[in-house]
Amino acid sequence: MAGAPPGHTIPSYAASHAGSPSRHMSQYPSTTVTTTTTSSSALVSGTPAPTSTLSSTLRYPSTRKTIYDRNLNRSRNAELSRSSFAYLFMEMVSYAHRRVKGIQDFEKRLNEQGYPLGLKLLDLLLYRAGPGASSTSLTSSSSTSSSGGGAAHRPLRLLPLLTLLTTKLYPLLFSRPADSLEQSTTNPAEYMIIDNTPLTNQYISVPKEMNQLSVAAYIAGIIEGVCDGAGFECKASAHNTGTDVWPNRTVFLIRFEDHVLEREKELERQGVK
Amino acid sequence: MPDAGINLLRQSAIPQVWLRGGPVFALLIISKAGSLIYHRTFPTSATGTAGAGGTTQPQTVGTLGLPGTSTLSTNDYLVIAGTFHGVHAITRSLTPRIPIPPSAAGPSGRSWTYPDPETPPSGIESLESSFFRLTVFQTLSGTKFLLFTDPSMPNTDVLMKGVYERYADYVCKNPFWQMEMPIRIDAWERSLNQWLTRR
Amino acid sequence: MASGQKAARVGEEVWKTRVDKVNAELVTLTYGTVVAQLCTDYEYDYVQVNQQLDKMGYNIGMRLIEDFLAKSNIGRCGNFRDTAEMISKKVGFKIFLNITPTVTNWTADNKQFSLLFDENPLADFVELPDDGRAQDELWFSNIFCGILRGALEMVQMSIEARFVSDVLRGNDVTEMRVTLLRYTEDEMPPDDE
C-alpha cells in the first residue's frame, strides 16, 4: 500500500476527539465506537491508531476509490433528492418505533443516532473553515499536527459555538441558517435554536397519542454531538412549538453543564474570545 | 389564510385556471386491496365564488359535501368503496386483448396484447351526473383516487396529479402510517386544504 | 436506444425541475448511522445486518414507487429491458440519488442484468470495520436490493436483487445482479384462455 495510513491522512481528528468528553464517550459507547470503527459514515475517519493500521487486513480496490484517495470536499456541494432523505429517515424512525418503549426512549434513540454525526460534522466544519480547506493534499504539514494544521480553531466561548451551529452547521446540513438563536431568560445555562421548518418533520405528522414526540430529536442529537465534540458538554432536546403559520416549528433546547458555564466565566475574566 | 409559507415551491407552481371552475366536493382513496383508507368532504357553502353551484348561504352539508343531500354514514362509504372497487375491476376487464403470434410473445409469455401495450387497462376513468363528476385515477401500484367535483370544473387531471404528489409526500413518507391502513395525518390534511379548497 | 435516450432526458428533466434537493452528506451520514445502529443491535452479525437492510429497503421501496410514479409521470414498461432502463438506470436512481448506474450483462432470456455503480452516494467516505469479517460478510449498500424489490413488486414485478461485488470489499466494481422472477399481475383477469 503506497497510500498513507489512515491515522495520517486526516488532520486534527485525534486531537478533537481526544478532547471529546469522556462522559459522553462512556454514555454512548455503542454508537460512538460503532460509527468510528465501522466508519460507516466516516466523513472524518481515522480512528485506527497507527499500530492497528499497520496490521490492517482491509483490501482496497485497484481503482483506488477509497476514503484516503478521494477529496474530502468532493461532496461539499453535492445534492441528492430530498425524498432519498425522507424515505431513509422514515425507515429509521419506523425501525426505532418497533424497538422503543415510550416517547422518552424514542427520542433518546433518535438523539443517539444523530450524535455521532455531530462529532464528525464538527471536524468537517472546522476543516472546511480553515485556511487549508481548498487543499487537495491532506498529507502535507498536518500529519503530526494535533492542533489542526489546515483546520480552523474550534470555538472556545459559548457564543462562537452557538453561532457555528446556526450559521455553519445549519447551512451545511440544510442549505440555510437556523431561524433564530435565543438565550433563556430564566436559566443562563439554556439556549434555544429555533427552526420553523425542520427537515426531519417535513413529511412526518406524529399520531395524536404521541403528540409529545418530536422526530427532530435526531437533529438535537447532531447539535449535542457538535457541542460535546467541541468540549461544551450539554443536553440538547427538540420540542414541538407549532403555530398556524409554522405547524412544524421546533425549538432545540440546549442546556450546558455547570462546568462549561464556570469555564465560560473564567475565560471571560481572562479576556479570551 | 392558514399555512402560508408552507411548501412555497409547490404553491407557486399551482396552475390558477381550474380555480375559476366549480368546487371540489369530496375525495376518496381506495387501497390496492380494495378498502376505503380515506374519505373527506369539502364544504361547498363557503362564501365567495361558488362556481356553477351558486349556493351562497350556509346549508347542511350532506353526501359528498353537496348541500341538501342526505348524509352518508361511514358504513355507507365503505359500501361505496367496496362496490366501486368491484365495478372498476370489471370495467377494467372489458379492455380488449388482441392475440399475437407466439414468436412475438414478450417475457411474460402472454399470447395476447392490449390495444396499446404501453397503456394498462384503466377501468372507469370518469362518471358524470347532472350534479357532479367523479374522476378516477388508479396508480400503477393499484391505489385508486376518487375525486368528486362540480361537472364544470376543468383540468381535474391536474388536480388529481397534485393529490397524488401530496399522497406520495405526506402519506407514504410518514413512518406512522401503515400501508392499507386508514389515513389520519395532519400534514396531509393541511396540504389538501391548500390544494383543494383555496378560492 | 431511443427508449434509453428518452428515459435519460426524462430523468434529467425531472431531476432539474421537479425534485426538491437536500445536501448529499446529510443522506450519506444518515445512512451510515442506520447501518451502524444495525451493527450494534445485531451484535455485528453481518448476515443479519444484510437481511435487515434488505427488509428496510423493501419497506422503503413499496412507498418510494409512489413518489417515482407521481413525479416522473411515466407509463407501464413494455418489457423487462425497458424496466431496467427506466426504473434502475435513467430515471429511478437518477431522480433519487442523481446517479445513473450502468445496465449491463444481460442474460440471453432477458431476465437478468447487472447494475454497475460507478458512484454510490450511500457509501461515500465509508470504510468497513477492519475486523477480518466485514469485508467478507457485510453488503453495506444492501438497502438498494430491498428498495428495488419493494418498488417493482408494487408494479407487479417479482424480482430478486443481490450484490455480487462492492468496492468497499476491495472489488474494483460495485455490481448488483437483478433477476426477474415473474410478472404478478394480481389485479388482471385470469390468464388461462
XYZ file of C-alpha atoms in Angstrom, chain A residues 25-187:
163
model
C -17.853 8.594 25.302
C -18.907 6.313 28.074
C -22.530 7.229 27.870
C -22.776 6.385 24.213
C -20.341 3.556 23.990
C -22.120 1.638 21.293
C -22.939 4.397 18.885
C -19.657 6.192 19.172
C -17.500 3.152 18.900
C -19.614 1.687 16.184
C -19.549 4.584 13.867
C -15.925 5.287 14.256
C -14.817 1.738 13.790
C -17.388 0.910 11.187
C -16.632 4.192 9.535
C -19.977 3.557 8.057
C -20.440 7.207 7.505
C -16.969 8.319 8.234
C -16.629 11.645 6.586
C -13.838 12.106 9.022
C -12.481 8.774 9.892
C -9.110 7.910 11.193
C -9.967 6.122 14.361
C -7.456 3.335 13.911
C -4.360 4.062 15.904
C -1.141 3.754 13.920
C -0.466 0.358 15.437
C -3.739 -1.121 14.285
C -3.300 0.456 10.874
C -0.047 -1.379 10.369
C -1.774 -4.690 10.882
C -4.786 -3.760 8.753
C -6.263 -6.597 6.805
C -8.531 -4.401 4.692
C -8.476 -4.838 0.957
C -8.692 -1.872 -1.374
C -9.835 -1.695 -4.981
C -7.105 -1.174 -7.550
C -9.080 1.792 -8.813
C -8.154 3.415 -5.501
C -11.623 4.720 -4.844
C -11.046 4.808 -1.130
C -11.706 7.407 1.505
C -7.983 8.130 1.556
C -7.736 8.848 -2.139
C -10.808 10.936 -2.673
C -11.081 14.593 -1.865
C -12.890 15.315 1.370
C -14.548 18.301 -0.271
C -15.782 16.291 -3.194
C -19.323 16.040 -1.876
C -19.338 19.523 -0.389
C -21.900 20.874 -2.806
C -23.351 17.564 -3.923
C -27.110 17.197 -3.766
C -29.473 14.279 -3.570
C -33.228 14.222 -3.737
C -34.985 15.250 -0.560
C -37.079 12.122 -0.950
C -33.998 9.972 -0.508
C -33.509 11.527 2.903
C -37.218 11.410 3.682
C -37.520 7.682 2.973
C -34.325 6.824 4.791
C -35.382 8.838 7.806
C -38.878 7.373 7.637
C -37.487 3.873 7.877
C -35.071 4.907 10.607
C -37.983 6.248 12.668
C -40.115 3.244 11.849
C -37.342 0.846 12.901
C -36.814 2.791 16.111
C -40.563 2.787 16.780
C -40.595 -1.017 16.844
C -37.826 -1.139 19.434
C -38.601 1.566 21.949
C -40.803 1.874 24.987
C -42.434 5.270 25.203
C -41.758 8.725 23.892
C -38.693 9.391 26.025
C -36.994 6.239 24.879
C -37.944 7.044 21.292
C -36.377 10.493 21.403
C -33.305 9.186 23.192
C -32.721 6.693 20.424
C -33.117 9.279 17.667
C -30.823 11.596 19.596
C -28.195 8.868 19.886
C -28.347 8.213 16.170
C -27.724 11.879 15.428
C -24.955 12.279 17.999
C -22.119 10.622 16.028
C -22.976 12.822 13.046
C -22.341 15.850 15.217
C -18.909 14.606 16.265
C -17.924 14.090 12.643
C -19.513 17.233 11.305
C -17.629 19.364 13.832
C -14.341 18.200 12.368
C -15.616 18.615 8.859
C -16.829 22.138 9.561
C -13.543 23.176 11.132
C -11.566 21.540 8.380
C -13.537 23.339 5.713
C -13.470 26.642 7.538
C -9.699 26.547 7.841
C -7.082 28.021 5.508
C -6.160 24.640 4.089
C -9.730 23.894 3.129
C -9.126 24.102 -0.593
C -6.041 21.958 -0.492
C -6.406 18.555 -2.032
C -3.333 17.217 -0.338
C -4.287 16.130 3.107
C -0.985 14.584 3.970
C 1.220 17.673 3.864
C 2.041 19.506 7.091
C -0.870 18.135 9.085
C 0.093 14.572 9.692
C 1.668 15.178 13.033
C -0.185 18.286 13.976
C -2.592 17.907 16.788
C -3.787 21.469 16.804
C -5.283 21.319 13.344
C -2.677 22.162 10.726
C -5.086 23.137 7.995
C -8.173 23.485 10.076
C -9.789 26.373 11.856
C -9.671 26.540 15.630
C -12.594 25.140 17.465
C -14.634 27.707 19.359
C -13.640 28.376 22.957
C -16.534 30.526 24.054
C -20.260 29.834 24.036
C -21.350 32.456 21.576
C -18.922 31.450 18.808
C -20.001 27.838 19.339
C -23.690 28.689 19.057
C -23.013 30.831 16.009
C -21.148 27.918 14.494
C -24.303 25.842 14.960
C -26.714 28.312 13.419
C -24.553 29.753 10.643
C -22.226 26.876 9.713
C -23.748 23.562 10.788
C -27.226 24.508 9.642
C -26.174 25.650 6.157
C -24.064 22.523 5.742
C -26.980 20.248 6.597
C -29.985 22.198 5.395
C -28.621 24.835 2.994
C -29.877 27.687 5.164
C -29.146 29.187 8.577
C -31.337 28.422 11.579
C -34.254 30.794 12.033
C -33.133 32.209 15.334
C -30.962 31.790 18.386
C -32.189 32.812 21.806
C -30.963 32.697 25.359
C -33.240 31.600 28.147
C -34.302 34.481 30.336
C -34.620 32.255 33.367
C -31.663 29.892 33.129
